[in-house]
Short mmCIF file of C-alpha atoms in Angstrom, two decimals:
data_model
loop_
_atom_site.label_atom_id
_atom_site.label_comp_id
_atom_site.label_asym_id
_atom_site.label_seq_id
_atom_site.Cartn_x
_atom_site.Cartn_y
_atom_site.Cartn_z
CA UNK G 1 51.08 -5.94 -25.84
CA UNK G 2 50.23 -2.86 -27.52
CA UNK G 3 50.45 -2.17 -30.99
CA UNK G 4 53.88 -1.13 -32.12
CA UNK G 5 53.11 -0.87 -36.05
CA UNK G 6 50.19 -0.98 -37.88
CA UNK G 7 50.81 -1.85 -42.03
CA UNK G 8 47.27 -0.68 -44.46
CA UNK G 9 47.59 -1.19 -48.05
CA UNK G 10 51.14 -0.68 -48.65
CA UNK G 11 52.67 -0.20 -52.52
CA UNK G 12 55.77 1.29 -54.21
CA UNK G 13 55.67 1.62 -56.95
CA UNK G 14 58.89 2.12 -58.96
CA UNK G 15 59.25 3.87 -62.33
CA UNK G 16 61.54 2.48 -64.30
CA UNK G 17 63.01 4.67 -66.85
CA UNK G 18 64.63 3.37 -70.01
CA UNK G 19 67.71 6.11 -69.40
CA UNK G 20 68.19 7.41 -65.76
CA UNK G 21 68.58 11.67 -67.06
CA UNK G 22 71.68 12.26 -64.51
CA UNK G 23 73.56 14.21 -67.30
CA UNK G 24 72.70 16.89 -69.83
CA UNK G 25 73.14 14.67 -72.80
CA UNK G 26 70.64 12.46 -71.74
CA UNK G 27 68.19 14.99 -70.95
CA UNK G 28 68.61 16.60 -74.38
CA UNK G 29 68.32 13.59 -76.02
CA UNK G 30 65.03 12.20 -74.09
CA UNK G 31 63.17 15.36 -74.90
CA UNK G 32 64.35 14.38 -79.34
CA UNK G 33 63.23 11.30 -78.19
CA UNK G 34 60.26 11.33 -76.63
CA UNK G 35 60.26 7.34 -77.32
CA UNK G 36 62.64 6.75 -74.26
CA UNK G 37 60.31 8.77 -71.76
CA UNK G 38 57.34 6.24 -71.63
CA UNK G 39 57.83 4.41 -68.50
CA UNK G 40 57.44 1.06 -67.41
CA UNK G 41 55.77 1.28 -63.48
CA UNK G 42 57.13 -1.84 -61.36
CA UNK G 43 54.49 -2.80 -58.38
CA UNK G 44 57.31 -3.59 -55.75
CA UNK G 45 55.15 -3.78 -52.94
CA UNK G 46 51.13 -4.41 -53.16
CA UNK G 47 50.74 -5.66 -49.36
CA UNK G 48 47.80 -6.69 -47.63
CA UNK G 49 47.96 -5.26 -44.05
CA UNK G 50 49.76 -6.21 -41.18
CA UNK G 51 49.92 -5.44 -37.44
CA UNK G 52 52.73 -5.97 -35.05
CA UNK G 53 52.69 -5.65 -31.18
CA UNK G 54 55.81 -4.62 -29.12
CA UNK G 55 57.55 -7.90 -27.87
CA UNK G 56 56.87 -9.52 -31.15
CA UNK G 57 59.95 -11.13 -32.85
CA UNK G 58 58.37 -10.91 -36.65
CA UNK G 59 60.52 -12.83 -39.30
CA UNK G 60 59.83 -11.54 -42.94
CA UNK G 61 61.64 -14.11 -45.90
CA UNK G 62 60.66 -14.71 -49.51
CA UNK G 63 62.23 -15.53 -52.85
CA UNK G 64 65.02 -12.55 -54.06
CA UNK G 65 63.27 -9.18 -55.35
CA UNK G 66 60.14 -10.41 -53.58
CA UNK G 67 59.74 -6.47 -52.03
CA UNK G 68 61.38 -7.54 -48.52
CA UNK G 69 63.77 -4.95 -48.40
CA UNK G 70 61.98 -2.07 -50.06
CA UNK G 71 59.46 -2.88 -47.17
CA UNK G 72 61.70 -2.57 -44.50
CA UNK G 73 62.86 0.79 -46.92
CA UNK G 74 59.74 2.56 -46.24
CA UNK G 75 59.04 1.03 -42.61
CA UNK G 76 63.06 3.25 -42.00
CA UNK G 77 61.25 6.22 -43.85
CA UNK G 78 64.16 5.96 -46.04
CA UNK G 79 61.81 5.91 -48.86
CA UNK G 80 58.29 6.18 -49.05
CA UNK G 81 55.19 4.15 -50.25
CA UNK G 82 52.94 4.87 -53.02
CA UNK G 83 49.51 4.41 -51.12
CA UNK G 84 48.91 2.75 -48.25
CA UNK G 85 49.81 3.82 -44.64
CA UNK G 86 51.97 2.90 -42.02
CA UNK G 87 51.59 3.33 -38.55
CA UNK G 88 54.10 3.06 -36.03
CA UNK G 89 53.94 3.64 -32.56
CA UNK G 90 57.54 4.55 -30.87
CA UNK G 91 61.01 4.96 -31.73
CA UNK G 92 62.45 3.05 -34.49
CA UNK G 93 66.52 1.71 -34.78
CA UNK G 94 66.81 0.70 -38.34
CA UNK G 95 69.35 -1.78 -39.27
CA UNK G 96 69.17 -2.02 -43.59
CA UNK G 97 73.00 -2.00 -43.15
CA UNK G 98 75.24 -2.09 -39.72
CA UNK G 99 77.84 0.59 -39.04
CA UNK G 100 75.63 3.25 -41.51
CA UNK G 101 78.11 6.57 -41.94
CA UNK G 102 80.86 4.70 -39.89
CA UNK G 103 83.90 6.66 -41.44
CA UNK G 104 87.03 4.92 -42.12
CA UNK G 105 89.49 7.70 -40.71
CA UNK G 106 87.82 7.64 -37.32
CA UNK G 107 88.10 6.14 -34.20
CA UNK G 108 85.68 3.20 -33.14
CA UNK G 109 84.77 5.79 -30.11
CA UNK G 110 83.84 8.90 -32.77
CA UNK G 111 82.58 6.42 -34.94
CA UNK G 112 79.96 5.34 -32.09
CA UNK G 113 78.85 8.69 -31.33
CA UNK G 114 77.75 9.69 -34.21
CA UNK G 115 76.21 6.18 -35.64
CA UNK G 116 73.82 6.46 -32.59
CA UNK G 117 72.48 9.68 -33.62
CA UNK G 118 71.63 8.56 -36.72
CA UNK G 119 70.11 5.62 -34.46
CA UNK G 120 67.98 9.13 -33.19
CA UNK G 121 69.94 8.95 -29.62
CA UNK G 122 71.71 12.45 -28.33
CA UNK G 123 75.36 12.73 -27.00
CA UNK G 124 74.07 12.36 -23.03
CA UNK G 125 72.05 8.96 -23.80
CA UNK G 126 75.29 7.45 -25.65
CA UNK G 127 77.99 8.52 -23.67
CA UNK G 128 75.37 6.55 -20.78
CA UNK G 129 75.41 3.83 -22.77
CA UNK G 130 78.98 3.98 -24.00
CA UNK G 131 80.60 1.45 -20.80
CA UNK G 132 77.93 -1.24 -22.03
CA UNK G 133 78.44 -0.77 -25.87
CA UNK G 134 81.74 -1.11 -25.52
CA UNK G 135 81.28 -4.33 -23.58
CA UNK G 136 79.47 -6.00 -25.61
CA UNK G 137 81.23 -5.34 -28.74
CA UNK G 138 84.55 -6.67 -27.10
CA UNK G 139 86.70 -4.42 -28.86
CA UNK G 140 88.52 -3.16 -25.82
CA UNK G 141 91.56 -1.06 -26.71
CA UNK G 142 91.17 -0.23 -29.86
CA UNK G 143 88.44 1.72 -29.23
CA UNK G 144 90.41 4.73 -29.84
CA UNK G 145 92.09 3.34 -33.12
CA UNK G 146 90.12 4.89 -36.91
CA UNK G 147 88.49 1.78 -37.42
CA UNK G 148 90.20 1.55 -41.09
CA UNK G 149 92.74 -0.88 -38.95
CA UNK G 150 89.70 -2.92 -37.58
CA UNK G 151 89.18 -6.75 -39.19
CA UNK G 152 85.73 -6.57 -40.41
CA UNK G 153 84.97 -8.82 -37.50
CA UNK G 154 85.45 -5.74 -35.08
CA UNK G 155 83.64 -3.73 -37.49
CA UNK G 156 80.44 -5.56 -37.27
CA UNK G 157 80.47 -6.23 -33.66
CA UNK G 158 80.91 -2.53 -33.00
CA UNK G 159 78.43 -1.56 -35.07
CA UNK G 160 75.87 -3.83 -34.09
CA UNK G 161 76.20 -3.11 -29.99
CA UNK G 162 75.77 0.46 -31.02
CA UNK G 163 72.41 -0.56 -33.11
CA UNK G 164 71.28 -2.58 -29.67
CA UNK G 165 71.84 -0.56 -27.27
CA UNK G 166 69.43 2.37 -28.93
CA UNK G 167 66.86 3.32 -26.84
CA UNK G 168 63.60 2.11 -29.36
CA UNK G 169 60.75 0.31 -29.26
CA UNK G 170 60.93 -1.56 -32.59
CA UNK G 171 64.07 -3.08 -34.64
CA UNK G 172 64.14 -3.61 -38.27
CA UNK G 173 67.03 -6.12 -38.85
CA UNK G 174 68.02 -6.73 -42.85
CA UNK G 175 70.06 -9.54 -42.51
CA UNK G 176 73.00 -8.60 -40.52
CA UNK G 177 73.04 -10.86 -37.93
CA UNK G 178 75.13 -13.23 -40.91
CA UNK G 179 78.27 -11.59 -39.80
CA UNK G 180 80.14 -12.17 -37.11
CA UNK G 181 81.52 -15.23 -35.60
CA UNK G 182 79.14 -17.57 -33.78
CA UNK G 183 79.98 -16.51 -30.37
CA UNK G 184 79.56 -12.83 -31.11
CA UNK G 185 75.70 -14.46 -33.01
CA UNK G 186 74.53 -16.24 -30.10
CA UNK G 187 74.98 -13.17 -27.50
CA UNK G 188 73.27 -10.88 -30.32
CA UNK G 189 70.56 -13.08 -30.39
CA UNK G 190 70.38 -13.51 -26.50
CA UNK G 191 70.20 -9.87 -26.13
CA UNK G 192 67.75 -9.64 -29.08
CA UNK G 193 65.16 -11.91 -27.12
CA UNK G 194 66.05 -9.91 -23.82
CA UNK G 195 65.11 -6.70 -25.90
CA UNK G 196 61.99 -8.36 -27.07
CA UNK G 197 61.02 -9.78 -22.93
CA UNK G 198 61.33 -5.95 -22.31
CA UNK G 199 58.85 -4.53 -25.33
CA UNK G 200 60.26 -4.04 -28.09
CA UNK G 201 58.95 -5.39 -31.35
CA UNK G 202 61.62 -6.64 -34.22
CA UNK G 203 61.05 -7.39 -37.36
CA UNK G 204 64.25 -9.48 -39.01
CA UNK G 205 64.25 -9.75 -42.59
CA UNK G 206 66.67 -13.25 -43.30
CA UNK G 207 67.21 -16.13 -46.22
CA UNK G 208 68.27 -18.01 -42.89
CA UNK G 209 65.44 -20.83 -41.84
CA UNK G 210 67.42 -22.18 -39.05
CA UNK G 211 67.62 -18.33 -37.76
CA UNK G 212 63.92 -17.86 -38.23
CA UNK G 213 63.29 -20.81 -36.52
CA UNK G 214 65.13 -20.91 -33.64
CA UNK G 215 64.40 -17.10 -33.34
CA UNK G 216 60.51 -16.14 -34.66
CA UNK G 217 57.44 -17.27 -33.66
CA UNK G 218 55.39 -15.24 -36.33
CA UNK G 219 56.68 -15.56 -40.07
CA UNK G 220 55.12 -13.60 -43.08
CA UNK G 221 56.11 -15.11 -46.62
CA UNK G 222 56.47 -12.40 -49.21
CA UNK G 223 56.02 -13.12 -52.45
CA UNK G 224 56.01 -10.84 -55.89
CA UNK G 225 55.48 -7.99 -53.50
CA UNK G 226 52.95 -9.58 -52.01
CA UNK G 227 51.80 -11.63 -48.44
CA UNK G 228 51.53 -15.25 -49.30
CA UNK G 229 51.60 -15.77 -45.93
CA UNK G 230 51.20 -14.74 -42.16
CA UNK G 231 51.27 -16.83 -39.57
CA UNK G 232 53.50 -19.52 -37.65
CA UNK G 233 56.61 -19.67 -38.43
CA UNK G 234 57.38 -23.34 -38.70
CA UNK G 235 53.74 -23.43 -40.92
CA UNK G 236 55.46 -20.73 -42.89
CA UNK G 237 58.72 -22.12 -43.79
CA UNK G 238 56.65 -25.41 -44.47
CA UNK G 239 54.86 -24.09 -47.31
CA UNK G 240 57.23 -21.98 -48.69
CA UNK G 241 59.70 -25.18 -48.69
CA UNK G 242 57.23 -26.70 -51.02
CA UNK G 243 56.64 -24.19 -53.42
CA UNK G 244 60.00 -23.49 -54.08
CA UNK G 245 60.07 -27.69 -54.89
CA UNK O 1 48.03 18.58 -38.40
CA UNK O 2 51.04 18.92 -36.08
CA UNK O 3 50.35 16.05 -34.09
CA UNK O 4 50.90 13.88 -36.92
CA UNK O 5 54.53 15.34 -37.31
CA UNK O 6 58.00 13.08 -36.87
CA UNK O 7 58.48 15.64 -34.35
CA UNK O 8 56.92 13.54 -31.26
CA UNK O 9 59.26 11.15 -32.05
CA UNK O 10 57.32 8.18 -30.31
CA UNK O 11 54.29 8.46 -33.06
CA UNK O 12 55.07 8.14 -36.53
CA UNK O 13 52.48 8.22 -39.85
CA UNK O 14 54.33 7.73 -43.44
CA UNK O 15 52.46 8.22 -46.15
CA UNK O 16 52.61 9.02 -50.00
CA UNK O 17 52.02 12.57 -48.80
CA UNK O 18 54.86 14.77 -48.77
CA UNK O 19 55.68 17.04 -45.71
CA UNK O 20 55.36 20.85 -46.25
CA UNK O 21 58.18 23.69 -45.83
CA UNK O 22 56.52 24.61 -42.14
CA UNK O 23 57.13 20.69 -41.39
CA UNK O 24 60.15 20.57 -42.61
CA UNK O 25 60.96 23.63 -40.35
CA UNK O 26 59.87 21.83 -37.18
CA UNK O 27 62.21 18.49 -38.66
CA UNK O 28 64.81 20.95 -38.20
CA UNK O 29 64.49 22.59 -34.89
CA UNK O 30 63.68 18.35 -33.43
CA UNK O 31 67.07 17.21 -35.57
CA UNK O 32 69.43 19.72 -33.77
CA UNK O 33 71.41 17.15 -31.55
CA UNK O 34 71.51 15.27 -35.21
CA UNK O 35 73.15 18.46 -36.92
CA UNK O 36 75.50 18.96 -34.07
CA UNK O 37 76.86 15.35 -34.58
CA UNK O 38 77.05 15.94 -38.08
CA UNK O 39 79.49 19.18 -37.83
CA UNK O 40 81.47 17.42 -35.30
CA UNK O 41 82.05 14.46 -37.61
CA UNK O 42 83.13 16.91 -40.56
CA UNK O 43 85.55 18.68 -38.21
CA UNK O 44 87.51 15.39 -37.10
CA UNK O 45 87.26 13.74 -40.45
CA UNK O 46 88.63 17.08 -42.27
CA UNK O 47 91.40 16.82 -39.55
CA UNK O 48 91.97 12.98 -38.63
CA UNK O 49 95.35 12.01 -39.94
CA UNK O 50 97.10 15.14 -40.54
CA UNK O 51 100.03 15.56 -37.87
CA UNK O 52 99.11 19.47 -38.09
CA UNK O 53 95.37 18.93 -36.93
CA UNK O 54 93.88 21.88 -36.31
CA UNK O 55 96.63 24.55 -36.85
CA UNK O 56 95.98 23.39 -40.89
CA UNK O 57 92.77 25.88 -39.92
CA UNK O 58 95.00 29.15 -39.31
CA UNK O 59 97.56 28.18 -41.81
CA UNK O 60 95.32 28.73 -44.67
CA UNK O 61 93.82 31.77 -44.15
CA UNK O 62 97.37 33.11 -42.62
CA UNK O 63 98.83 32.19 -45.98
CA UNK O 64 96.43 34.43 -47.82
CA UNK O 65 96.65 37.33 -45.70
CA UNK O 66 100.65 37.19 -45.68
CA UNK O 67 100.39 36.99 -49.26
CA UNK O 68 97.93 40.22 -49.63
CA UNK O 69 100.33 42.05 -46.54
CA UNK O 70 103.33 41.24 -48.46
CA UNK O 71 102.75 42.28 -51.87
CA UNK O 72 100.16 44.81 -51.45
CA UNK O 73 100.95 46.76 -48.55
CA UNK O 74 105.25 46.70 -48.91
CA UNK O 75 105.56 46.53 -52.27
CA UNK O 76 102.93 48.92 -53.87
CA UNK O 77 102.14 51.07 -51.04
CA UNK O 78 98.46 50.55 -52.23
CA UNK O 79 95.79 52.34 -50.59
CA UNK O 80 91.96 52.14 -51.86
CA UNK O 81 90.06 54.81 -49.70
CA UNK O 82 92.47 55.71 -47.59
CA UNK O 83 92.81 52.59 -46.14
CA UNK O 84 95.58 50.02 -46.53
CA UNK O 85 94.91 47.25 -49.25
CA UNK O 86 95.50 44.62 -46.97
CA UNK O 87 92.35 45.37 -44.97
CA UNK O 88 90.29 45.91 -48.13
CA UNK O 89 90.71 42.12 -49.21
CA UNK O 90 91.04 40.36 -45.93
CA UNK O 91 87.41 41.48 -45.52
CA UNK O 92 86.40 40.99 -49.00
CA UNK O 93 88.09 37.33 -48.71
CA UNK O 94 86.12 36.97 -45.40
CA UNK O 95 83.17 36.90 -47.32
CA UNK O 96 84.37 35.29 -50.51
CA UNK O 97 86.34 32.15 -48.68
CA UNK O 98 82.87 31.32 -47.17
CA UNK O 99 80.76 31.61 -49.81
CA UNK O 100 83.40 29.53 -52.46
CA UNK O 101 83.91 26.65 -49.22
CA UNK O 102 80.36 26.27 -48.09
CA UNK O 103 79.01 26.09 -52.23
CA UNK O 104 81.46 23.78 -52.80
CA UNK O 105 80.90 21.80 -49.76
CA UNK O 106 77.48 21.42 -49.82
CA UNK O 107 77.18 21.50 -53.46
CA UNK O 108 78.61 18.07 -53.31
CA UNK O 109 77.59 16.67 -49.85
CA UNK O 110 74.36 15.34 -51.16
CA UNK O 111 76.21 13.19 -53.64
CA UNK O 112 78.48 12.22 -51.18
CA UNK O 113 76.11 11.36 -48.42
CA UNK O 114 75.03 8.36 -50.42
CA UNK O 115 75.54 6.23 -48.55
CA UNK O 116 73.98 6.91 -45.22
CA UNK O 117 70.78 8.66 -47.47
CA UNK O 118 70.45 5.26 -48.87
CA UNK O 119 70.69 3.39 -45.07
CA UNK O 120 68.92 5.40 -42.83
CA UNK O 121 66.30 8.29 -42.57
CA UNK O 122 66.98 11.81 -41.15
CA UNK O 123 65.29 15.37 -42.13
CA UNK O 124 68.37 15.27 -45.66
CA UNK O 125 68.50 19.11 -45.60
CA UNK O 126 70.82 18.32 -42.16
CA UNK O 127 73.26 17.52 -44.22
CA UNK O 128 73.78 21.48 -46.15
CA UNK O 129 72.77 22.84 -42.94
CA UNK O 130 76.01 21.11 -41.56
CA UNK O 131 78.10 21.73 -43.92
CA UNK O 132 77.33 25.70 -43.96
CA UNK O 133 78.32 25.43 -39.71
CA UNK O 134 81.41 23.77 -40.79
CA UNK O 135 82.77 26.44 -42.91
CA UNK O 136 82.12 29.02 -40.12
CA UNK O 137 85.04 27.70 -38.34
CA UNK O 138 86.86 29.50 -40.99
CA UNK O 139 84.96 32.65 -41.35
CA UNK O 140 85.90 33.08 -37.46
CA UNK O 141 89.63 33.04 -38.26
CA UNK O 142 89.48 34.98 -40.75
CA UNK O 143 87.81 37.29 -39.25
CA UNK O 144 89.88 37.07 -36.19
CA UNK O 145 93.10 38.08 -38.27
CA UNK O 146 90.63 41.03 -39.95
CA UNK O 147 90.62 42.24 -36.41
CA UNK O 148 94.34 41.91 -35.82
CA UNK O 149 94.94 43.99 -39.59
CA UNK O 150 92.67 46.57 -37.29
CA UNK O 151 94.76 46.86 -34.87
CA UNK O 152 98.08 46.93 -36.64
CA UNK O 153 96.93 49.42 -38.78
CA UNK O 154 95.06 51.70 -35.96
CA UNK O 155 92.05 51.96 -38.16
CA UNK O 156 88.96 52.60 -35.49
CA UNK O 157 85.78 50.78 -36.03
CA UNK O 158 82.55 53.17 -36.30
CA UNK O 159 79.40 52.19 -34.80
CA UNK O 160 78.37 49.92 -38.27
CA UNK O 161 80.40 47.12 -36.53
CA UNK O 162 77.08 46.33 -35.04
CA UNK O 163 75.67 45.38 -38.02
CA UNK O 164 78.50 42.44 -38.88
CA UNK O 165 76.60 39.65 -37.23
CA UNK O 166 73.96 40.41 -38.87
CA UNK O 167 75.34 40.46 -42.42
CA UNK O 168 77.56 37.51 -41.51
CA UNK O 169 74.21 35.87 -40.81
CA UNK O 170 73.09 36.51 -44.27
CA UNK O 171 75.96 35.20 -45.52
CA UNK O 172 75.86 31.92 -44.06
CA UNK O 173 72.09 31.48 -45.04
CA UNK O 174 72.29 32.96 -49.10
CA UNK O 175 75.93 30.46 -49.33
CA UNK O 176 73.40 27.48 -47.83
CA UNK O 177 70.87 28.28 -50.44
CA UNK O 178 73.46 28.74 -52.96
CA UNK O 179 75.23 25.15 -52.54
CA UNK O 180 72.00 23.46 -51.65
CA UNK O 181 70.52 24.30 -55.22
CA UNK O 182 74.10 23.07 -56.67
CA UNK O 183 73.43 19.92 -54.86
CA UNK O 184 70.10 19.57 -55.65
CA UNK O 185 71.23 20.28 -59.83
CA UNK O 186 74.40 18.22 -59.50
CA UNK O 187 72.35 14.86 -58.14
CA UNK O 188 70.03 15.35 -61.35
CA UNK O 189 73.11 16.06 -63.69
CA UNK O 190 76.40 14.99 -62.60
CA UNK O 191 77.98 16.96 -65.32
CA UNK O 192 77.49 19.98 -62.94
CA UNK O 193 80.14 18.58 -60.86
CA UNK O 194 83.13 19.88 -62.53
CA UNK O 195 81.54 22.99 -63.22
CA UNK O 196 81.86 23.67 -59.52
CA UNK O 197 86.26 24.73 -59.49
CA UNK O 198 85.95 26.70 -62.52
CA UNK O 199 82.37 28.52 -61.51
CA UNK O 200 84.01 29.19 -57.80
CA UNK O 201 87.34 30.71 -59.63
CA UNK O 202 85.03 32.98 -62.30
CA UNK O 203 83.07 33.97 -58.88
CA UNK O 204 86.32 35.28 -57.42
CA UNK O 205 86.35 38.12 -60.08
CA UNK O 206 82.55 39.18 -61.06
CA UNK O 207 82.44 39.53 -57.26
CA UNK O 208 84.59 43.04 -55.28
CA UNK O 209 86.72 40.26 -53.36
CA UNK O 210 90.05 41.90 -54.50
CA UNK O 211 88.82 45.22 -56.02
CA UNK O 212 86.34 47.27 -55.22
CA UNK O 213 82.65 47.18 -56.37
CA UNK O 214 82.87 50.93 -57.58
CA UNK O 215 85.46 49.57 -59.80
CA UNK O 216 82.74 48.04 -62.03
CA UNK O 217 79.84 50.07 -61.16
CA UNK O 218 81.62 53.66 -61.61
CA UNK O 219 81.38 53.44 -65.35
CA UNK O 220 78.51 51.30 -65.73
CA UNK O 221 75.40 53.84 -67.03
CA UNK O 222 72.54 54.10 -64.89
CA UNK O 223 70.22 50.99 -64.30
CA UNK O 224 72.79 48.49 -64.95
CA UNK O 225 74.62 48.90 -62.39
CA UNK O 226 72.01 47.07 -60.25
CA UNK O 227 72.72 43.97 -62.30
CA UNK O 228 76.31 43.24 -60.95
CA UNK O 229 74.76 43.69 -57.78
CA UNK O 230 72.24 40.54 -58.78
CA UNK O 231 75.42 38.70 -57.58
CA UNK O 232 74.58 38.59 -53.92
CA UNK O 233 78.22 38.49 -52.91
CA UNK O 234 78.73 41.82 -54.40
CA UNK O 235 76.50 43.22 -52.01
CA UNK O 236 77.70 41.00 -48.73
CA UNK O 237 81.28 42.22 -49.44
CA UNK O 238 80.39 45.78 -49.97
CA UNK O 239 77.83 45.62 -46.46
CA UNK O 240 81.12 43.75 -44.61
CA UNK O 241 83.16 46.93 -45.69
CA UNK O 242 81.20 49.49 -44.74
CA UNK O 243 80.62 47.54 -41.46
CA UNK O 244 83.86 47.19 -40.81
CA UNK O 245 86.02 50.04 -42.75
CA UNK O 246 83.46 52.34 -42.63
CA UNK O 247 83.63 52.65 -46.25
CA UNK O 248 80.76 54.23 -48.26
CA UNK O 249 77.72 51.92 -49.25
CA UNK O 250 75.74 51.71 -52.46
CA UNK O 251 72.24 50.94 -50.26
CA UNK O 252 70.53 49.98 -53.43
CA UNK O 253 73.16 47.79 -54.25
CA UNK O 254 73.01 45.62 -51.10
CA UNK O 255 69.22 45.66 -51.09
CA UNK O 256 69.01 44.01 -54.74
CA UNK O 257 71.82 41.16 -53.34
CA UNK O 258 70.20 40.72 -50.44
CA UNK O 259 66.88 40.02 -52.37
CA UNK O 260 68.90 38.08 -54.67
CA UNK O 261 69.85 36.18 -52.32
CA UNK O 262 66.76 35.42 -50.80
CA UNK O 263 65.01 34.08 -53.80
CA UNK O 264 68.25 32.24 -54.23
CA UNK O 265 67.56 30.49 -51.07
CA UNK O 266 63.66 30.42 -50.97
CA UNK O 267 64.13 28.44 -54.51
CA UNK O 268 66.68 26.23 -53.27
CA UNK O 269 64.41 25.60 -49.79
CA UNK O 270 61.55 24.92 -51.99
CA UNK O 271 62.90 22.97 -54.75
CA UNK O 272 64.82 20.88 -51.67
CA UNK O 273 61.47 19.91 -50.21
CA UNK O 274 60.07 18.65 -53.01
CA UNK O 275 63.11 16.26 -54.02
CA UNK O 276 64.17 15.00 -50.36
CA UNK O 277 61.91 12.39 -50.67
CA UNK O 278 63.26 10.72 -53.62
CA UNK O 279 66.60 11.00 -52.89
CA UNK O 280 66.95 7.39 -51.81
CA UNK O 281 65.20 6.01 -54.87
CA UNK O 282 67.26 9.19 -57.54
CA UNK O 283 70.73 8.76 -56.15
#
């Protein structure tokens, strides 16, 4: 078990502008109206530190607006922290959304290649994994059909297959498993357990208690941008349940 | 410290500290695969669902050149510096088509990639770079037709042609600079989206695309001539005409245009580097 992720005193402050100055008119107005420029600061995240080792599956839960997604966004480098530091020892695949960059006019195959490169795979690696991705997705012959003709289930299956087949050490998953039918969900869980057994770390943000219970051993409870619990999943969920009542 | 960069895909340090220009250049180098993927995707999207597909690539420049060829060569018999007008126009269009395509495409690219930017990380500069590369396809097609015209008119080329790759390379980086600057401004001021098409029409007239630059500069007194060359496109078109057609060139003008182009490029890269990290929060 080696260290995969180390988060130290992370914080993220959003500035709440009264007027988002997206147009000339608003900019001019704000020049003459100084009061509008006074900004409210909002701590989206103000965390203590935590670590993640390889092979660990960490669940993150908490009420809406607690800062779960902000944390995941920072870990995926979509946004940056206001203070504090994150160290990641390995390659990361972030699934803030599955099928990022999927274009409706392109075929399943073309989208797989583009999506895989966004996840950090090069063309040769994707070609090598392509058969596995295709088989896992159960898309079959429709792989060469533009994905605008796919059902939402097919779309999700294909997108998830690409993500799960990337060569990475750390998976960041934001509530994306909630989609797809039961069979496919089970298949994804099995695949992720397999990956974690092989040493990959997984961070799963979810509201689904059952999913967290059966899938994760460690839970991070976040509320108001702070970690209020870090430990055994069952204990964490009990605490969360009590707080809700 | 180089070792702390994203260049090594297996170690990353994320903090509030922004990366500097050198670091972002290194990132670009390590993102070549992704740039290729963006270009491939853009090409496919452009021709997906069109029954003629890639033929469209040739149709547009061909239509332009045919129009010019028939109107000016046959009806007017006009010649400039003893050269057929069609050749003159083709060389101007070669640069102008690229600049306007890249500026328009790049300009809208950041806003258009909103969804990807919000959901995944990659060096954002890849988006404008990929658009500049995409424009090279059209550029090569027009280049090809220009050489067909050269052969048709039996105009011989000189050693100046050796400078063409350099001039075209300069055209690509300057266009990318202009396009990136526009894309940054559009993120900030959405109003600008509506100004781009108009600016491109204006640009066609203030650059020597369909007329020789001497038409403007000959009537201008002294240093005011050089103001005309502050538009980088003016110098680039003059340079291409010197390179392919062997026309005389205002060297000082070309130098000013190149300098202006490089300044625009530097400003846009520095600005881009500053706003890159804020993009997902601001868009």
